[in-house]
Coordinates of C-alpha atoms in Angstrom, one line a residue:
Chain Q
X1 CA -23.2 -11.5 13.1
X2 CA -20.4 -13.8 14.0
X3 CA -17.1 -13.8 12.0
X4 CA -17.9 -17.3 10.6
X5 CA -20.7 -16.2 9.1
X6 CA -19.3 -13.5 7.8
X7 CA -16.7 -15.3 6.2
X8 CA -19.3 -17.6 4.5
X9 CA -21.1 -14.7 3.5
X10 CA -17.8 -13.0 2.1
X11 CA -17.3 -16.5 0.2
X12 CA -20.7 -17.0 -0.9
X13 CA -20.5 -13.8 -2.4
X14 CA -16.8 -14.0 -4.1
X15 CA -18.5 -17.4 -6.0
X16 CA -21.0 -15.1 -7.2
X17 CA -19.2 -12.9 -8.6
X18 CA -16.8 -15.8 -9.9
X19 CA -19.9 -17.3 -11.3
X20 CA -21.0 -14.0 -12.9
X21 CA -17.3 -13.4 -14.3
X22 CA -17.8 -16.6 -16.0
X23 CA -21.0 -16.2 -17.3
X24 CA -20.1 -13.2 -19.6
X25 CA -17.4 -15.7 -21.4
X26 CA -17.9 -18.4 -24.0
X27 CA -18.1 -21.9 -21.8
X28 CA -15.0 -23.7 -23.5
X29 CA -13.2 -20.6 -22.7
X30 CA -14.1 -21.1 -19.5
X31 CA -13.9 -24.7 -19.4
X32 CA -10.3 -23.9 -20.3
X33 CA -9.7 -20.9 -18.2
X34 CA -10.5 -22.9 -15.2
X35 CA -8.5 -26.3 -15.5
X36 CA -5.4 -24.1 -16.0
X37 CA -5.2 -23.8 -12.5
X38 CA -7.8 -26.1 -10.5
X39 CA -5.7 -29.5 -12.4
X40 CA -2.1 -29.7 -12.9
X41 CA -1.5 -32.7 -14.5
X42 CA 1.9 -33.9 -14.7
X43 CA 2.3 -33.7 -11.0
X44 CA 6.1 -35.2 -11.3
X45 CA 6.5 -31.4 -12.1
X46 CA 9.1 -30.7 -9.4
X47 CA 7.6 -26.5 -9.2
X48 CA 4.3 -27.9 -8.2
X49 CA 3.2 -26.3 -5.3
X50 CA 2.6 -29.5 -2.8
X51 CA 2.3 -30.3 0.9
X52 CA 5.8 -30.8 0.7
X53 CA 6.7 -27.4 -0.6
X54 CA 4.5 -25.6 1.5
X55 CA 5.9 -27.0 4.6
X56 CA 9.5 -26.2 3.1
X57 CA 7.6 -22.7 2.9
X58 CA 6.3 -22.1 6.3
X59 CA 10.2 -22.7 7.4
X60 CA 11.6 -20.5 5.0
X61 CA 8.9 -17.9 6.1
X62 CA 10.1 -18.5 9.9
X63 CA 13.9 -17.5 8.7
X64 CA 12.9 -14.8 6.5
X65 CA 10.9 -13.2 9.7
X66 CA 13.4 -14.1 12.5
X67 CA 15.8 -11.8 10.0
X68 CA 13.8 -9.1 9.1
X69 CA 13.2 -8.4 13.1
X70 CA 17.2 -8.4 13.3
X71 CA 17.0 -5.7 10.7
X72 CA 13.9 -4.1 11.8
X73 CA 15.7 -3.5 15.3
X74 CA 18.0 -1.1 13.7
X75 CA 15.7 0.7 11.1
X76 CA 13.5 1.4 14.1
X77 CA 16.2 3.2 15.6
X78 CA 15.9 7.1 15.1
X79 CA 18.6 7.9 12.2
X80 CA 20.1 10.3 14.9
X81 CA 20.5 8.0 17.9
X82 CA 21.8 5.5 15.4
X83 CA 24.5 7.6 14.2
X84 CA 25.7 9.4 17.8
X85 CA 25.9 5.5 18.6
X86 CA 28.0 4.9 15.1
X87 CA 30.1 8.6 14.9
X88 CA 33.6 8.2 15.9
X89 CA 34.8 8.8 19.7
X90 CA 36.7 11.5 20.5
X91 CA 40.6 10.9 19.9
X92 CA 40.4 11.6 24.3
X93 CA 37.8 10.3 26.0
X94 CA 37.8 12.2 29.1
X95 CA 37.5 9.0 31.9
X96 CA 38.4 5.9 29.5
X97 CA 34.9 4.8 27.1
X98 CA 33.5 2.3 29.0
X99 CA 32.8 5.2 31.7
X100 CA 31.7 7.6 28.7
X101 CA 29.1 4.8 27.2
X102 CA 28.0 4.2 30.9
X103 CA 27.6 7.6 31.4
X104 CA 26.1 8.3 28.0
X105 CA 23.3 5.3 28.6
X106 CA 22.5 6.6 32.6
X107 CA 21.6 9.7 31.0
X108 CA 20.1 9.2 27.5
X109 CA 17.9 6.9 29.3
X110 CA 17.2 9.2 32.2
X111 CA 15.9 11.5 29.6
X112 CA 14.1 8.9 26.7
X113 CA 12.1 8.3 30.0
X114 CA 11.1 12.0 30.4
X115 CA 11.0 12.9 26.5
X116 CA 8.0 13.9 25.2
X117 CA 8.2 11.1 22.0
X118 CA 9.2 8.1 23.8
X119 CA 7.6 6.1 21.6
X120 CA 10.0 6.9 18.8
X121 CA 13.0 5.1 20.5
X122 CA 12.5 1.2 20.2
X123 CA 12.1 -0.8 22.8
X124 CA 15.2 -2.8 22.5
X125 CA 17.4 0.2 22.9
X126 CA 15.4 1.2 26.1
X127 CA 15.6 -2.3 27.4
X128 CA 19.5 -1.9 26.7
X129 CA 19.9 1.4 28.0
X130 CA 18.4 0.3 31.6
X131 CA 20.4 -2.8 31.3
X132 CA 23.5 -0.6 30.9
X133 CA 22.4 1.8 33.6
X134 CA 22.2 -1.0 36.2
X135 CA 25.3 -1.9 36.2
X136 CA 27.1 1.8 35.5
X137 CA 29.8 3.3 37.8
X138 CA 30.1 6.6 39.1
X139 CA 32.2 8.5 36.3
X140 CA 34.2 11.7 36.5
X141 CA 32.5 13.1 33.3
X142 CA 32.0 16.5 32.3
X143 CA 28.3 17.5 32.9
X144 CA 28.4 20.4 30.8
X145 CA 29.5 18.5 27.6
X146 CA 26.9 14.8 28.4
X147 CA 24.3 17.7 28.6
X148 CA 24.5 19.0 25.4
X149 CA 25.3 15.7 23.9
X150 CA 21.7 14.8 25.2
X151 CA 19.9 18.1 24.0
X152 CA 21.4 17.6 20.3
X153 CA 20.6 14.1 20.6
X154 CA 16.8 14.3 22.3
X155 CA 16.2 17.5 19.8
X156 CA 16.2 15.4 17.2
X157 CA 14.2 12.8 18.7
X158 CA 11.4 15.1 19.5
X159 CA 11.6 17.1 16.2
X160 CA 10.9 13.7 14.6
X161 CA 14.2 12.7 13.7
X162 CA 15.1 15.9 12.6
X163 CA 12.5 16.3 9.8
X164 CA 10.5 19.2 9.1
X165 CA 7.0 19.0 10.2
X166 CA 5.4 18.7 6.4
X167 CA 8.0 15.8 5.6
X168 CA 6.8 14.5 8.6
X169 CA 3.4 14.0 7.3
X170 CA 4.0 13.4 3.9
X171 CA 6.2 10.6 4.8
X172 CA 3.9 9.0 7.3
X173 CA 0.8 9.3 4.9
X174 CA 2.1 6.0 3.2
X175 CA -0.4 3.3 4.1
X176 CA 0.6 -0.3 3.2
X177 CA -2.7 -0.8 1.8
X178 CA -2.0 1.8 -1.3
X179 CA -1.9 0.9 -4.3
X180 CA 1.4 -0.3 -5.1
X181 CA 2.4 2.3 -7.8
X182 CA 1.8 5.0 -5.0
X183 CA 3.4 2.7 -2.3
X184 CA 6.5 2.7 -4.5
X185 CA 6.3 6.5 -5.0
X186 CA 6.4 7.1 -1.4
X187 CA 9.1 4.5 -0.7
X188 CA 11.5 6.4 -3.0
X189 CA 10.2 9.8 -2.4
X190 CA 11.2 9.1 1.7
X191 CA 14.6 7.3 0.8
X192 CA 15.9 10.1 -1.5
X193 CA 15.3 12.3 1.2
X194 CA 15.9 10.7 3.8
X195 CA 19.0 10.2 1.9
X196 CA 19.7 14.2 1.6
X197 CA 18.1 14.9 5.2
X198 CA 20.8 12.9 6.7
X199 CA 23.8 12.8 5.3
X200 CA 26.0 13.8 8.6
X201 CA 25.6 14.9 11.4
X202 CA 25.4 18.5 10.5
X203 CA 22.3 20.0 9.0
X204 CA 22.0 19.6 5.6
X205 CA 19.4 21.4 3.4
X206 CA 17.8 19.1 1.1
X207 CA 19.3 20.8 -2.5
X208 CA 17.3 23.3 -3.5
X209 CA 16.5 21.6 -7.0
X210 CA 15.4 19.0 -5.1
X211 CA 13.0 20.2 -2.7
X212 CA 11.6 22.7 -5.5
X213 CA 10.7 19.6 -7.8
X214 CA 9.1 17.5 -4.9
X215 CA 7.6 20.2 -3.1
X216 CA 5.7 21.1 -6.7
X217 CA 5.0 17.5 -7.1
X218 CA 2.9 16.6 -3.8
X219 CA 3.3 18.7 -1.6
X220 CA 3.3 22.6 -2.2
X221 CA 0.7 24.9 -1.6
X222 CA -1.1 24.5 -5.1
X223 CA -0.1 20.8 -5.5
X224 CA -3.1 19.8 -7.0
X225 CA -2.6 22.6 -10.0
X226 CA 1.2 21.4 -10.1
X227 CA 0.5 18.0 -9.9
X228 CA -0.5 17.0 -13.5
X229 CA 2.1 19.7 -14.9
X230 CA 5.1 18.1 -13.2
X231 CA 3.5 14.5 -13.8
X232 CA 2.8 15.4 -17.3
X233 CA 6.3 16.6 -17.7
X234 CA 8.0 13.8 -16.8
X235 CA 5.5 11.8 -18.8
X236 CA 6.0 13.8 -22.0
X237 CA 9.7 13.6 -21.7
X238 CA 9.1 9.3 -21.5
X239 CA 7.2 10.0 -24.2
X240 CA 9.4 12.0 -26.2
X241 CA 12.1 9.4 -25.3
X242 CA 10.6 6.9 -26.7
X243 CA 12.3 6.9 -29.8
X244 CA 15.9 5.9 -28.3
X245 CA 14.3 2.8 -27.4
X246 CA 15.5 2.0 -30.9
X247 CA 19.1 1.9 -29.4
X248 CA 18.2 -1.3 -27.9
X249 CA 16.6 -2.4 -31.6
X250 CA 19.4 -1.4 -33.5
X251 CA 20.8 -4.4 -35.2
X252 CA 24.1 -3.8 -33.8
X253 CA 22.9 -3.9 -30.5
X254 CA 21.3 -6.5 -31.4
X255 CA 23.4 -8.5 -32.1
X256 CA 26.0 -7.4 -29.3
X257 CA 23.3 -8.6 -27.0
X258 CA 22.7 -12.2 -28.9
X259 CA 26.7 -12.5 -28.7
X260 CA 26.3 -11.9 -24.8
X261 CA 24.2 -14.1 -24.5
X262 CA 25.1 -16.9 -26.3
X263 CA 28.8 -16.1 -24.4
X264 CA 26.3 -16.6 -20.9
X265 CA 24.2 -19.7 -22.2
X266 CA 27.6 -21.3 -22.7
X267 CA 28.9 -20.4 -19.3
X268 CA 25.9 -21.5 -17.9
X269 CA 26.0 -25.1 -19.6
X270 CA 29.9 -24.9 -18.0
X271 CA 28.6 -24.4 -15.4
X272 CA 25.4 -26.5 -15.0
X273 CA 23.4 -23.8 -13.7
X274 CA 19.6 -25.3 -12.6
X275 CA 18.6 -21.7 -11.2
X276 CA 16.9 -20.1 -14.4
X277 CA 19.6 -17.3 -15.8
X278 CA 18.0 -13.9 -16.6
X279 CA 20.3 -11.8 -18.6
X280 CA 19.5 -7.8 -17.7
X281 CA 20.2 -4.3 -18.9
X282 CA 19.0 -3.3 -16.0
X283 CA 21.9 -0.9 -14.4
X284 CA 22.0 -1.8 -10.6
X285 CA 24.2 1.3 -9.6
X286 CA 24.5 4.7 -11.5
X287 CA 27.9 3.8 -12.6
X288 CA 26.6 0.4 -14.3
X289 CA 24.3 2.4 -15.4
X290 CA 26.8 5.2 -17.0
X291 CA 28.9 2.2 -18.8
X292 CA 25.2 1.0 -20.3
X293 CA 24.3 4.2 -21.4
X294 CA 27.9 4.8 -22.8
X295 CA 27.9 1.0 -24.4
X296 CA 24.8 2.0 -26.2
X297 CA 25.8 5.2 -27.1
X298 CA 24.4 7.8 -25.4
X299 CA 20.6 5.7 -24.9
X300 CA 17.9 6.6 -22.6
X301 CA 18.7 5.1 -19.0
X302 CA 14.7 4.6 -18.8
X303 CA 13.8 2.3 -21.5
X304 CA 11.3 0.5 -20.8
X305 CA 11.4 -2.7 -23.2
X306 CA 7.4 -3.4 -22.5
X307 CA 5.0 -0.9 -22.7
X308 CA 1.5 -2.1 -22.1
X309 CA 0.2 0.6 -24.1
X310 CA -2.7 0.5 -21.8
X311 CA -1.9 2.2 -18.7
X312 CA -2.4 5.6 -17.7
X313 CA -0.8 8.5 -18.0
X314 CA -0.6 8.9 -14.3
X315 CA 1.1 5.2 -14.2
X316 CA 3.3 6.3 -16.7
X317 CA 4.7 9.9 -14.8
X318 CA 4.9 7.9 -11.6
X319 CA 7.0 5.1 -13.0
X320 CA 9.2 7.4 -14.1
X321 CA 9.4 9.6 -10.8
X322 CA 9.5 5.9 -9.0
X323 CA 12.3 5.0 -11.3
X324 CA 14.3 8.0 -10.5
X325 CA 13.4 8.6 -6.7
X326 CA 13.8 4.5 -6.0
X327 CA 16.9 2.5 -5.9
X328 CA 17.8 1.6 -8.7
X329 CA 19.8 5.0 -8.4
X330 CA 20.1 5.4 -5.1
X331 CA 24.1 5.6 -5.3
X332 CA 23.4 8.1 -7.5
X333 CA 25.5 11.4 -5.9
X334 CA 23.8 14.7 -6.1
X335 CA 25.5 16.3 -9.1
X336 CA 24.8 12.8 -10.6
X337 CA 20.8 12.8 -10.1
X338 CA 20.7 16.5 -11.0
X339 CA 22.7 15.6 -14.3
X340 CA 19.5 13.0 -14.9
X341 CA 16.8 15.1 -14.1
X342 CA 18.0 17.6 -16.0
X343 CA 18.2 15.5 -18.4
X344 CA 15.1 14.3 -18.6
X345 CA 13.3 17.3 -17.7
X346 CA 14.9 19.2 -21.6
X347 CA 14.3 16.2 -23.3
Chain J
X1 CA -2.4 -39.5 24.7
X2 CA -0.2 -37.2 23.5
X3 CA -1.0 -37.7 20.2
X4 CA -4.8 -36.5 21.3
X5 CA -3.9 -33.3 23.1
X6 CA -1.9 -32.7 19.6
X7 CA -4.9 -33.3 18.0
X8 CA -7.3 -31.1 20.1
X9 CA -4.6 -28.5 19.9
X10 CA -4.5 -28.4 16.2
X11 CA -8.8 -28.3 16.3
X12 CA -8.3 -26.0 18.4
X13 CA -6.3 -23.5 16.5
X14 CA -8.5 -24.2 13.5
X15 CA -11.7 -23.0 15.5
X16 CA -9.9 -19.2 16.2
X17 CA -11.2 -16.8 14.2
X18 CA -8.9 -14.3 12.4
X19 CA -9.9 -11.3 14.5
X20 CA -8.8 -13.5 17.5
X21 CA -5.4 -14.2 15.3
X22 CA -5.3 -10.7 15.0
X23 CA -5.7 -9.9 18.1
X24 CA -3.4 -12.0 20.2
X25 CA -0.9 -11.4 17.6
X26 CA -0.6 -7.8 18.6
X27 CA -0.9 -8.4 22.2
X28 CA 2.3 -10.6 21.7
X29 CA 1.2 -14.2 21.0
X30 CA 3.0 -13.2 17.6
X31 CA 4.4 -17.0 16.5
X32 CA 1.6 -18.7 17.7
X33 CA -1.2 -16.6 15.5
X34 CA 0.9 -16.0 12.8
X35 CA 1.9 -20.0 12.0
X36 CA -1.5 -20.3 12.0
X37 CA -2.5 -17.7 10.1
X38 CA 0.2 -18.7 7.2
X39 CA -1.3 -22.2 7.3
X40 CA -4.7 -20.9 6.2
X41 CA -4.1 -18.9 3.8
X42 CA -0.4 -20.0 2.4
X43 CA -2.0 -21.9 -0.8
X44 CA -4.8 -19.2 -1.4
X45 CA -1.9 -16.3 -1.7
X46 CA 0.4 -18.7 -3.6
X47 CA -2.2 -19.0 -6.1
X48 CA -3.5 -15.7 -5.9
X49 CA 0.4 -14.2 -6.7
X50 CA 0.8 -17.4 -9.3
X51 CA -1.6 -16.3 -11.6
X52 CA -0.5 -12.7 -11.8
X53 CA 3.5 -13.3 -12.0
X54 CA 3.2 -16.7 -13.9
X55 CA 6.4 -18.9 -12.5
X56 CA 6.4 -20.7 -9.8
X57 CA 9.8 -19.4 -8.4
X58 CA 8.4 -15.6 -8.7
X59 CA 5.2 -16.7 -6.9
X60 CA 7.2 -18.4 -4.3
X61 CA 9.2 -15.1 -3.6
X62 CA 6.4 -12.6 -3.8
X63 CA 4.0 -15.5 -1.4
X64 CA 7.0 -15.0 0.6
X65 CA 7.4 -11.2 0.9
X66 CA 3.6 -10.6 1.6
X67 CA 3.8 -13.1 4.7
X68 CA 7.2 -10.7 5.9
X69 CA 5.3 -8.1 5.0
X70 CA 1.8 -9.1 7.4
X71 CA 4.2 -10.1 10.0
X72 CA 5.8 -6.6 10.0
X73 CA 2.9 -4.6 9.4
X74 CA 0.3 -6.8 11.2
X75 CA 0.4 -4.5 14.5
X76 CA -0.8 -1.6 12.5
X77 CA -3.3 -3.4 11.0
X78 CA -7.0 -1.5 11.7
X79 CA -9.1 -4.1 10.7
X80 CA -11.3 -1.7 8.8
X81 CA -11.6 -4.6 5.9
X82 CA -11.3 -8.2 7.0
X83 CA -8.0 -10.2 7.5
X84 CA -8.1 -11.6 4.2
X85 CA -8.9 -8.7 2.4
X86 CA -6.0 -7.0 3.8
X87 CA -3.3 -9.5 3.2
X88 CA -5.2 -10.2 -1.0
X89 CA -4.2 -6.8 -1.4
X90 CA -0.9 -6.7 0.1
X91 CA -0.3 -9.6 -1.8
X92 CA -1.9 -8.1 -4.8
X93 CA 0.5 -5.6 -4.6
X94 CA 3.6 -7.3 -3.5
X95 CA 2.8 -9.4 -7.2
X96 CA 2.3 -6.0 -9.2
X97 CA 5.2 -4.5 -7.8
X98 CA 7.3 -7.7 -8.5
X99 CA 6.2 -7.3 -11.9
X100 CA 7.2 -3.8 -12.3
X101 CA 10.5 -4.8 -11.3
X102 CA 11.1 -7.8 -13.6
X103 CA 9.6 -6.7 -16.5
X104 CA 12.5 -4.0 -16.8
X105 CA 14.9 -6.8 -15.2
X106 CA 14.1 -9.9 -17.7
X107 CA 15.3 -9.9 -21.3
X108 CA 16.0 -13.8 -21.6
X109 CA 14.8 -16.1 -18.9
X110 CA 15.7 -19.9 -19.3
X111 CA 13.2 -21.0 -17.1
X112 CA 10.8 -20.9 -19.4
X113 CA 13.0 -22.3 -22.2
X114 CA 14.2 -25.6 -21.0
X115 CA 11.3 -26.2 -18.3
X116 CA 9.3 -28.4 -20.9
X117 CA 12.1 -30.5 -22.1
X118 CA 12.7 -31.4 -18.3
X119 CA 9.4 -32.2 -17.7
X120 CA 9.0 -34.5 -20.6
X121 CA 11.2 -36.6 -20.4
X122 CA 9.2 -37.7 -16.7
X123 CA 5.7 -37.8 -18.2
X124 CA 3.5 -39.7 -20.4
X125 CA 2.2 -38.8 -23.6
X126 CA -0.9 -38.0 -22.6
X127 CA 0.5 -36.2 -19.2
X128 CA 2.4 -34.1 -22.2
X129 CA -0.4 -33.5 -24.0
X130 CA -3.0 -32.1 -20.9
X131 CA 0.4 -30.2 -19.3
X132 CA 1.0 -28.5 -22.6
X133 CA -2.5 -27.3 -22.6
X134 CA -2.6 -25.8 -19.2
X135 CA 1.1 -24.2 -20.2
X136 CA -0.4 -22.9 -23.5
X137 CA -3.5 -21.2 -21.1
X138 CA -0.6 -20.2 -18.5
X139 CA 1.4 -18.7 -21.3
X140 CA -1.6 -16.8 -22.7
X141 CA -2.7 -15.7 -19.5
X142 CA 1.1 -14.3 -18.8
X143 CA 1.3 -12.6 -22.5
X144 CA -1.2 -10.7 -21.8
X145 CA -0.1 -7.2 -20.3
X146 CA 0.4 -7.0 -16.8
X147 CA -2.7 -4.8 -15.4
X148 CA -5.0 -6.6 -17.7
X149 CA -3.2 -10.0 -16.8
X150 CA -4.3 -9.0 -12.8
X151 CA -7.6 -7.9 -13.6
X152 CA -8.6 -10.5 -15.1
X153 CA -7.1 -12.7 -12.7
X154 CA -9.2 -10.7 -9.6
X155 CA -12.1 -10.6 -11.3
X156 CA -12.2 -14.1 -13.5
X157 CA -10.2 -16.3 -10.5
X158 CA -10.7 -14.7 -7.3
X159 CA -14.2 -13.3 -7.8
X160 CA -13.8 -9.5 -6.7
X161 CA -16.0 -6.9 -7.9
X162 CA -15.2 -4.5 -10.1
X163 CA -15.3 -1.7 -7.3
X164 CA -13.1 -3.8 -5.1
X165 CA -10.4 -4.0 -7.9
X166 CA -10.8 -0.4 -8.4
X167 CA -10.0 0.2 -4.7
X168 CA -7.2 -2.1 -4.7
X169 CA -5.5 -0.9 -7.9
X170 CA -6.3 2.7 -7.7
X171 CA -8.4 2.6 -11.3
X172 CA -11.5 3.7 -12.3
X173 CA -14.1 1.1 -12.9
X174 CA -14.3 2.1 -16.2
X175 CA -10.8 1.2 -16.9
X176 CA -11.2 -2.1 -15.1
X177 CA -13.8 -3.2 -17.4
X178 CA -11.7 -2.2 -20.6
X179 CA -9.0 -4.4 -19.0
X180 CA -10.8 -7.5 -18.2
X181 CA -12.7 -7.2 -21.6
X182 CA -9.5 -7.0 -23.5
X183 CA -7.8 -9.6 -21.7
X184 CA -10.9 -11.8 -22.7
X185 CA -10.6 -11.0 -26.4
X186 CA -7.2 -11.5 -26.3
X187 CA -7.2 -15.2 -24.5
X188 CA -10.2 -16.5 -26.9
X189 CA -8.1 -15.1 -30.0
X190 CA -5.0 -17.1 -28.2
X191 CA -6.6 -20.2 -27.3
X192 CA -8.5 -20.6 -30.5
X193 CA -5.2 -21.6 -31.9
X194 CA -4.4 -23.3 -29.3
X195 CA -7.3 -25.7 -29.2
X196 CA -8.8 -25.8 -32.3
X197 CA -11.8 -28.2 -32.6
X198 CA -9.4 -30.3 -34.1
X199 CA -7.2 -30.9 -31.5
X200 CA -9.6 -31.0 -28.5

């Protein structure tokens, strides 16, 4: 069957199901339902999503991409080549540096070309590399110290970029079709540690704390005993801290927060702001966070003003591993993160 | 003359199927098959997200994202489901993850404040009167919580069955069905205010 049909099979069959969605509804419900978003009347609405706008879209769309493949370039790099690029040079560079980089490229290229995971370098760096090559010198370099620069550099390239085989996996088993509750969860679980995998260019352990709690989370040997028990934990101790959410209903800090924001609705008249103004507690670094908490006196970092009250319990111990593994406290130092998990964990 | 090779170049793109997109966009043709592949399904995403975050400036940024997001992932893409399939439920999740974030994020939001006063003052009565319905349907649609808000937006607007939500989402069938059904309740008990015979 040719695509074309398929796709007016796929659409025949999606206005069934509309159809039978419909069907189990009163009709002026419907009726309603459905000229929410089929008319718009009042088209002088300046948010209505035109030709116009979706033009202005498609070039916005170009930029966005033309920047993320900027950024992409460098995120594809291994975090090891990246930082032997990025590490300071040696106070003496034995031969001047543009004879130590030519050096450096003739052979980390020489051996990207022989390494047994070439496909982890990008493309652009190769590209670069041979460029570099081409027009390199003959140097008066050391062999014995560009040598073990390479092995340290290549060991890491082959070994995955430094990560241990089951982080390998468990990082790579993110597919961007997930679920995004799950997608999240493995977005933060790979930045924390990519975070405490990489701090320098010595080998640091991931903190033993650490890899304890995430190893019983997903990963360990009897995960899927540990699972709900570490889930559950996290979930009880939302539960349980639940209550402070009253910090943020106190009267006090209520009206603290109406002063705020009549202070801000009057800054924003000033300042005859179009943009819509959203005021947030929402800490965007631990220390904003710390000066919330503090401001509050002594509240739950994780309240969560809207609880659907319908969502699972799973949902509910992933949002708060997701809060705490993503970024909204990822300049959280060590001691910092262990304070919070702690934290949580006695609550 | 030019203006007719313009033309049969534009039927022309509108004839390739998506698995062609697909494939010539992985074997490099990357601008080419992705402008295309925006144009066709820019509005059906944009709606899609719109329903589930409510504003128009949050659809615009999430419609945004997911086409980033297909253009950075597309390579990978196995084509076990069809095109479309795969970028609803990237889109689907870009929305739900947008979601998650803001509804921690948004204690006040003007927008919705000072939106109908602006709009008013352009419009007729009676452009007032049908634009206040559709925001009093918007509005209901967005109070209701956020899985049973998407739910019912897969299953009432974009026709999916329950099974495909369930794959989508992660959720048991079961659960879907408790969703959809309370978002139902909830919108006739909304809208019965709303439009009372009375005021049909």
């Amino acid at each position: 069957m040719s695509e074309k049909s398929e796709i007016i099979l796929e659409e025949r069959e999606l206005e069934r199901e509309r159809l039978r969605a419909r069907q189990e509804l009163d009709s002026h419900l419907v009726s309603r339902l459905d000229a929410a978003f089929r008319t718009r009347p009042g088209s002088s609405n300046p948010f209505d999503a035109d030709e116009a706008y979706f033009a202005k879209f498609r070039s916005r769309l170009r930029s966005n991409t033309e920047r993320r493949q900027r950024d992409l370039a460098h995120q594809d790099l291994p975090g090891s080549v990246r930082r032997w690029f990025e590490r300071t040079l040696p106070g003496t560079i034995p031969g001047g540096a543009t004879l130590y980089f030519q050096e450096f490229a003739e052979r980390l290229w020489a051996r990207i070309r022989s390494s047994s995971a070439p496909e982890k370098v990008p493309e652009w760096l190769e590209r670069a590399l041979k460029d570099l090559v081409a027009s390199a010198e003959t140097t008066e370099l050391s062999d014995e110290f560009f040598d073990t620069f390479l092995d340290r550099v290549l060991e890491r390239i082959d070994t995955g970029d430094t990560m241990s085989l089951w982080l390998g996996k468990a990082l790579s088993a993110k597919q961007w079709e997930m679920p995004v509750e799950e997608q999240a969860y493995f977005d933060g679980f790979s930045r924390r540690l990519k975070t405490r995998t990489h701090p320098n260019e010595e080998e640091e352990l991931v903190p033993e704390w650490l890899s304890e709690r995430l190893s019983a989370a997903t990963f360990g040997a009897s995960s899927m005993e540990d699972r709900p028990t570490v889930i559950g934990r996290i979930g009880e101790s939302r539960r349980a801290r639940k209550p402070r959410v009253h910090v943020l209903h106190s009267p006090v800090t209520q009206w603290a927060i109406a002063a705020c924001i009549c202070l801000l609705l009057g800054l924003g008249v000033m300042l005859n702001y179009q943009r819509p103004v959203e005021y947030s507690l929402q800490p965007t670094s631990y220390s904003e966070a710390l000066m919330l908490q503090q401001s509050l006196g002594g509240g739950s970092l994780f309240v969560d003003p809207v609880s659907d009250g319908d969502e699972s319990f799973l949902m509910d111990g992933l949002a708060a591993e997701v809060r705490l593994l993503s970024g909204e406290l990822n300049s959280a130092s060590d001691a910092e993160l262990e304070f919070i998990i702690r934290n949580i964990n006695t609550n | 003359m030019a203006m007719s090779k313009k033309f049969n170049a534009r039927a022309a793109e509108i004839d390739v199927d998506d698995s062609e997109l697909v494939k010539r966009f992985k074997n490099g043709d990357r601008d080419f098959a992705f402008s295309i592949l925006v144009r066709r399904y820019q509005e059906r995403v944009y709606w899609t997200v719109r329903r589930i975050v409510g504003t128009h400036e949050d659809a615009d940024d999430v419609a945004q994202e997911t086409f980033v997001t297909v253009w950075e992932k597309l390579d990978g893409f196995r084509e076990d489901a069809s095109f479309f399939t795969w970028l609803y439920r990237i889109a689907v999740n870009a929305a739900l993850g947008h979601i998650r974030k803001a509804r921690v994020k948004r204690f006040v939001s003007l927008d919705n404040l000072l939106l109908p006063f602006v709009d008013k003052d352009r419009k007729s009565d009676k452009q007032v009167l049908d634009g206040e319905r559709v925001d009093a349907i918007e509005q209901a649609i967005q109070k209701l919580p956020p899985q049973q808000r998407t739910v019912f937006c897969m299953r009432y607007y974009d026709g999916l069955k329950y099974e495909d939500i369930a794959t989508m989402l992660g959720k048991s069938t079961g659960t879907l069905k408790a969703n959809y059904h309370h978002a139902v309740k909830k919108l006739e008990v909304a809208l019965k205010d709303e439009f009372a015979p009375a005021n049909v």
